[in-house]
Amino acid sequence: MGKKGFKQLDIKITDEVAEQLAVECLTSPQLMQYICLSICTLLEDKNEHIVNFDMLEMAYKFTTVNFNYYDVVNVMSKGPNPRGKKRNLYKTLDGKELDLYGLIVESLDKNPPIMELDFDTVYDRIINLIPKTERKPDRNSVKSHLNNLQTILKEKEEIYKAIEW
């Protein structure tokens, strides 16, 4: 989509940049459309006709700022309504205190970005957020919380389907 569309608009994009764009949008044609629109908007503002890696990074940020991903992250971070139950909080290496939903979101935010994460990778990322001396969530709790997130996201609009568990 990126290469053909940009060619028709007389915008140059290398195979490497187009490949990175494709990988970023692998599971969402809508995301590809949003990012391509952001690229075109940014190029027009700068009166440029070349999409390089810097422009692609700016387009990612522009798309994020102009698309309300905050709502998606917020829904995931909050998890389901606790109905008065107090959630366990875990201290992170950077001093935050997060419940397990917050830890899941933080773990997905860590580099390297990966399109597909198996459970062990997600669990390891969560454990690596917590100091060695602190209490850690058990594997069953993480699985249960991932299932809860999946249920919540399935009930939302298509753009909320950020993870598939």
PDB file of C-alpha atoms in Angstrom, residues 3-161:
ATOM      1  CA  LYS A   3       4.925   2.010  -2.100  1.00  0.00           C
ATOM      2  CA  LYS A   4       2.109   2.089  -4.677  1.00  0.00           C
ATOM      3  CA  GLY A   5       0.266   4.962  -3.075  1.00  0.00           C
ATOM      4  CA  PHE A   6       3.337   7.102  -2.554  1.00  0.00           C
ATOM      5  CA  LYS A   7       4.473   6.460  -6.145  1.00  0.00           C
ATOM      6  CA  GLN A   8       1.120   7.722  -7.436  1.00  0.00           C
ATOM      7  CA  LEU A   9       1.578  10.846  -5.316  1.00  0.00           C
ATOM      8  CA  ASP A  10       5.115  11.326  -6.678  1.00  0.00           C
ATOM      9  CA  ILE A  11       6.576  10.718  -3.216  1.00  0.00           C
ATOM     10  CA  LYS A  12       9.787   8.710  -2.945  1.00  0.00           C
ATOM     11  CA  ILE A  13      10.152   5.938  -0.367  1.00  0.00           C
ATOM     12  CA  THR A  14      12.949   3.380  -0.180  1.00  0.00           C
ATOM     13  CA  ASP A  15      12.258  -0.327   0.092  1.00  0.00           C
ATOM     14  CA  GLU A  16      13.748  -0.317   3.616  1.00  0.00           C
ATOM     15  CA  VAL A  17      11.463   2.473   4.846  1.00  0.00           C
ATOM     16  CA  ALA A  18       8.434   0.874   3.161  1.00  0.00           C
ATOM     17  CA  GLU A  19       9.304  -2.448   4.801  1.00  0.00           C
ATOM     18  CA  GLN A  20       9.535  -0.862   8.249  1.00  0.00           C
ATOM     19  CA  LEU A  21       6.179   0.839   7.670  1.00  0.00           C
ATOM     20  CA  ALA A  22       4.645  -2.476   6.584  1.00  0.00           C
ATOM     21  CA  VAL A  23       5.986  -4.287   9.655  1.00  0.00           C
ATOM     22  CA  GLU A  24       4.639  -1.561  11.941  1.00  0.00           C
ATOM     23  CA  CYS A  25       1.179  -1.909  10.396  1.00  0.00           C
ATOM     24  CA  LEU A  26       1.201  -5.650   9.804  1.00  0.00           C
ATOM     25  CA  THR A  27      -2.007  -6.409  11.660  1.00  0.00           C
ATOM     26  CA  SER A  28      -3.952  -3.220  10.954  1.00  0.00           C
ATOM     27  CA  PRO A  29      -4.762  -1.782   7.525  1.00  0.00           C
ATOM     28  CA  GLN A  30      -6.402   1.131   9.358  1.00  0.00           C
ATOM     29  CA  LEU A  31      -3.112   1.934  11.075  1.00  0.00           C
ATOM     30  CA  MET A  32      -1.362   1.875   7.686  1.00  0.00           C
ATOM     31  CA  GLN A  33      -3.900   4.403   6.412  1.00  0.00           C
ATOM     32  CA  TYR A  34      -3.465   6.663   9.447  1.00  0.00           C
ATOM     33  CA  ILE A  35       0.333   6.613   9.245  1.00  0.00           C
ATOM     34  CA  CYS A  36       0.348   7.210   5.467  1.00  0.00           C
ATOM     35  CA  LEU A  37      -1.998  10.159   5.985  1.00  0.00           C
ATOM     36  CA  SER A  38       0.339  11.502   8.672  1.00  0.00           C
ATOM     37  CA  ILE A  39       3.325  11.118   6.333  1.00  0.00           C
ATOM     38  CA  CYS A  40       1.525  13.046   3.586  1.00  0.00           C
ATOM     39  CA  THR A  41       0.499  15.788   6.005  1.00  0.00           C
ATOM     40  CA  LEU A  42       4.043  16.150   7.357  1.00  0.00           C
ATOM     41  CA  LEU A  43       5.598  16.111   3.873  1.00  0.00           C
ATOM     42  CA  GLU A  44       3.172  18.780   2.697  1.00  0.00           C
ATOM     43  CA  ASP A  45       3.959  20.962   5.728  1.00  0.00           C
ATOM     44  CA  LYS A  46       7.696  20.650   5.035  1.00  0.00           C
ATOM     45  CA  ASN A  47       7.270  20.895   1.256  1.00  0.00           C
ATOM     46  CA  GLU A  48       9.208  17.634   0.846  1.00  0.00           C
ATOM     47  CA  HIS A  49       8.689  14.556  -1.334  1.00  0.00           C
ATOM     48  CA  ILE A  50      10.891  11.899   0.286  1.00  0.00           C
ATOM     49  CA  VAL A  51       9.926   9.514   3.086  1.00  0.00           C
ATOM     50  CA  ASN A  52      13.036   8.600   5.080  1.00  0.00           C
ATOM     51  CA  PHE A  53      13.368   6.914   8.470  1.00  0.00           C
ATOM     52  CA  ASP A  54      13.254  10.270  10.298  1.00  0.00           C
ATOM     53  CA  MET A  55      10.020  11.190   8.523  1.00  0.00           C
ATOM     54  CA  LEU A  56       8.592   7.773   9.367  1.00  0.00           C
ATOM     55  CA  GLU A  57       9.406   8.265  13.070  1.00  0.00           C
ATOM     56  CA  MET A  58       7.797  11.716  12.977  1.00  0.00           C
ATOM     57  CA  ALA A  59       4.719  10.186  11.325  1.00  0.00           C
ATOM     58  CA  TYR A  60       4.476   7.549  14.073  1.00  0.00           C
ATOM     59  CA  LYS A  61       4.530  10.283  16.705  1.00  0.00           C
ATOM     60  CA  PHE A  62       2.143  12.490  14.730  1.00  0.00           C
ATOM     61  CA  THR A  63      -0.291   9.584  14.320  1.00  0.00           C
ATOM     62  CA  THR A  64      -0.076   8.744  18.003  1.00  0.00           C
ATOM     63  CA  VAL A  65      -0.666  12.353  19.034  1.00  0.00           C
ATOM     64  CA  ASN A  66      -3.530  12.845  16.592  1.00  0.00           C
ATOM     65  CA  PHE A  67      -5.151   9.480  17.119  1.00  0.00           C
ATOM     66  CA  ASN A  68      -6.554   8.795  20.508  1.00  0.00           C
ATOM     67  CA  TYR A  69      -4.387   5.792  21.405  1.00  0.00           C
ATOM     68  CA  TYR A  70      -4.455   7.219  24.884  1.00  0.00           C
ATOM     69  CA  ASP A  71      -7.923   5.712  25.227  1.00  0.00           C
ATOM     70  CA  VAL A  72      -6.668   2.261  24.190  1.00  0.00           C
ATOM     71  CA  VAL A  73      -3.741   2.379  26.619  1.00  0.00           C
ATOM     72  CA  ASN A  74      -5.980   3.791  29.341  1.00  0.00           C
ATOM     73  CA  VAL A  75      -8.525   0.969  28.950  1.00  0.00           C
ATOM     74  CA  MET A  76      -5.738  -1.610  29.069  1.00  0.00           C
ATOM     75  CA  SER A  77      -3.999   0.023  32.049  1.00  0.00           C
ATOM     76  CA  LYS A  78      -7.187   0.198  34.095  1.00  0.00           C
ATOM     77  CA  GLY A  79      -8.408  -3.301  33.324  1.00  0.00           C
ATOM     78  CA  PRO A  80     -11.942  -4.274  34.337  1.00  0.00           C
ATOM     79  CA  ASN A  81     -13.833  -2.520  37.096  1.00  0.00           C
ATOM     80  CA  PRO A  82     -12.355  -3.848  40.370  1.00  0.00           C
ATOM     81  CA  ARG A  83     -15.790  -3.571  42.037  1.00  0.00           C
ATOM     82  CA  GLY A  84     -14.332  -2.337  45.289  1.00  0.00           C
ATOM     83  CA  LYS A  85     -11.592  -4.957  45.474  1.00  0.00           C
ATOM     84  CA  LYS A  86      -8.107  -3.636  46.121  1.00  0.00           C
ATOM     85  CA  ARG A  87      -5.570  -4.658  43.495  1.00  0.00           C
ATOM     86  CA  ASN A  88      -2.054  -5.817  44.287  1.00  0.00           C
ATOM     87  CA  LEU A  89       0.533  -3.184  43.453  1.00  0.00           C
ATOM     88  CA  TYR A  90       4.060  -3.990  42.317  1.00  0.00           C
ATOM     89  CA  LYS A  91       7.012  -1.640  42.618  1.00  0.00           C
ATOM     90  CA  THR A  92       8.927  -1.226  39.346  1.00  0.00           C
ATOM     91  CA  LEU A  93      12.593  -0.544  38.702  1.00  0.00           C
ATOM     92  CA  ASP A  94      11.761   3.065  37.827  1.00  0.00           C
ATOM     93  CA  GLY A  95       9.878   3.612  41.095  1.00  0.00           C
ATOM     94  CA  LYS A  96       6.302   3.337  39.846  1.00  0.00           C
ATOM     95  CA  GLU A  97       3.713   1.297  41.699  1.00  0.00           C
ATOM     96  CA  LEU A  98       1.533  -0.517  39.177  1.00  0.00           C
ATOM     97  CA  ASP A  99      -1.111  -3.182  39.333  1.00  0.00           C
ATOM     98  CA  LEU A 100      -0.811  -6.154  37.005  1.00  0.00           C
ATOM     99  CA  TYR A 101      -2.711  -4.400  34.187  1.00  0.00           C
ATOM    100  CA  GLY A 102      -0.267  -1.504  34.367  1.00  0.00           C
ATOM    101  CA  LEU A 103       2.643  -3.954  34.322  1.00  0.00           C
ATOM    102  CA  ILE A 104       1.250  -5.656  31.221  1.00  0.00           C
ATOM    103  CA  VAL A 105       1.006  -2.323  29.391  1.00  0.00           C
ATOM    104  CA  GLU A 106       4.509  -1.319  30.535  1.00  0.00           C
ATOM    105  CA  SER A 107       5.884  -4.661  29.345  1.00  0.00           C
ATOM    106  CA  LEU A 108       4.364  -4.166  25.891  1.00  0.00           C
ATOM    107  CA  ASP A 109       5.947  -0.714  25.724  1.00  0.00           C
ATOM    108  CA  LYS A 110       9.490  -2.048  26.154  1.00  0.00           C
ATOM    109  CA  ASN A 111      11.942  -2.457  23.301  1.00  0.00           C
ATOM    110  CA  PRO A 112      12.387  -4.228  21.123  1.00  0.00           C
ATOM    111  CA  PRO A 113       8.897  -3.905  19.648  1.00  0.00           C
ATOM    112  CA  ILE A 114       7.671  -7.331  18.609  1.00  0.00           C
ATOM    113  CA  MET A 115       4.578  -8.142  16.561  1.00  0.00           C
ATOM    114  CA  GLU A 116       4.014 -11.478  18.269  1.00  0.00           C
ATOM    115  CA  LEU A 117       4.744 -12.193  21.897  1.00  0.00           C
ATOM    116  CA  ASP A 118       4.297 -15.593  23.432  1.00  0.00           C
ATOM    117  CA  PHE A 119       3.268 -15.875  27.061  1.00  0.00           C
ATOM    118  CA  ASP A 120       6.796 -16.576  28.323  1.00  0.00           C
ATOM    119  CA  THR A 121       8.096 -13.407  26.652  1.00  0.00           C
ATOM    120  CA  VAL A 122       5.303 -11.282  28.139  1.00  0.00           C
ATOM    121  CA  TYR A 123       5.860 -12.838  31.560  1.00  0.00           C
ATOM    122  CA  ASP A 124       9.638 -12.299  31.369  1.00  0.00           C
ATOM    123  CA  ARG A 125       9.116  -8.668  30.340  1.00  0.00           C
ATOM    124  CA  ILE A 126       6.820  -8.152  33.329  1.00  0.00           C
ATOM    125  CA  ILE A 127       9.259  -9.785  35.748  1.00  0.00           C
ATOM    126  CA  ASN A 128      12.111  -7.663  34.339  1.00  0.00           C
ATOM    127  CA  LEU A 129      10.185  -4.497  35.267  1.00  0.00           C
ATOM    128  CA  ILE A 130      10.312  -5.409  38.963  1.00  0.00           C
ATOM    129  CA  PRO A 131      13.418  -5.258  41.186  1.00  0.00           C
ATOM    130  CA  LYS A 132      14.815  -8.676  42.110  1.00  0.00           C
ATOM    131  CA  THR A 133      14.065  -8.096  45.799  1.00  0.00           C
ATOM    132  CA  GLU A 134      10.370  -7.254  45.243  1.00  0.00           C
ATOM    133  CA  ARG A 135       7.352  -9.568  45.144  1.00  0.00           C
ATOM    134  CA  LYS A 136       6.397 -10.724  41.640  1.00  0.00           C
ATOM    135  CA  PRO A 137       3.074 -11.809  40.123  1.00  0.00           C
ATOM    136  CA  ASP A 138       2.639 -15.518  39.475  1.00  0.00           C
ATOM    137  CA  ARG A 139       2.129 -16.940  35.989  1.00  0.00           C
ATOM    138  CA  ASN A 140      -1.539 -17.831  36.548  1.00  0.00           C
ATOM    139  CA  SER A 141      -2.366 -14.271  37.620  1.00  0.00           C
ATOM    140  CA  VAL A 142      -0.725 -12.890  34.489  1.00  0.00           C
ATOM    141  CA  LYS A 143      -2.681 -15.350  32.299  1.00  0.00           C
ATOM    142  CA  SER A 144      -5.920 -14.420  34.049  1.00  0.00           C
ATOM    143  CA  HIS A 145      -5.271 -10.700  33.602  1.00  0.00           C
ATOM    144  CA  LEU A 146      -4.428 -11.181  29.908  1.00  0.00           C
ATOM    145  CA  ASN A 147      -7.717 -13.060  29.466  1.00  0.00           C
ATOM    146  CA  ASN A 148      -9.572 -10.210  31.185  1.00  0.00           C
ATOM    147  CA  LEU A 149      -7.909  -7.668  28.897  1.00  0.00           C
ATOM    148  CA  GLN A 150      -8.838  -9.691  25.835  1.00  0.00           C
ATOM    149  CA  THR A 151     -12.482  -9.767  26.944  1.00  0.00           C
ATOM    150  CA  ILE A 152     -12.554  -6.005  27.542  1.00  0.00           C
ATOM    151  CA  LEU A 153     -10.922  -5.187  24.202  1.00  0.00           C
ATOM    152  CA  LYS A 154     -13.229  -7.522  22.233  1.00  0.00           C
ATOM    153  CA  GLU A 155     -16.192  -5.476  23.442  1.00  0.00           C
ATOM    154  CA  LYS A 156     -14.692  -2.239  22.093  1.00  0.00           C
ATOM    155  CA  GLU A 157     -14.299  -0.760  18.612  1.00  0.00           C
ATOM    156  CA  GLU A 158     -11.866  -2.338  16.141  1.00  0.00           C
ATOM    157  CA  ILE A 159      -9.036   0.098  16.967  1.00  0.00           C
ATOM    158  CA  TYR A 160      -9.086  -1.122  20.585  1.00  0.00           C
ATOM    159  CA  LYS A 161      -8.075  -4.597  19.490  1.00  0.00           C
TER     160      LYS A 161
END
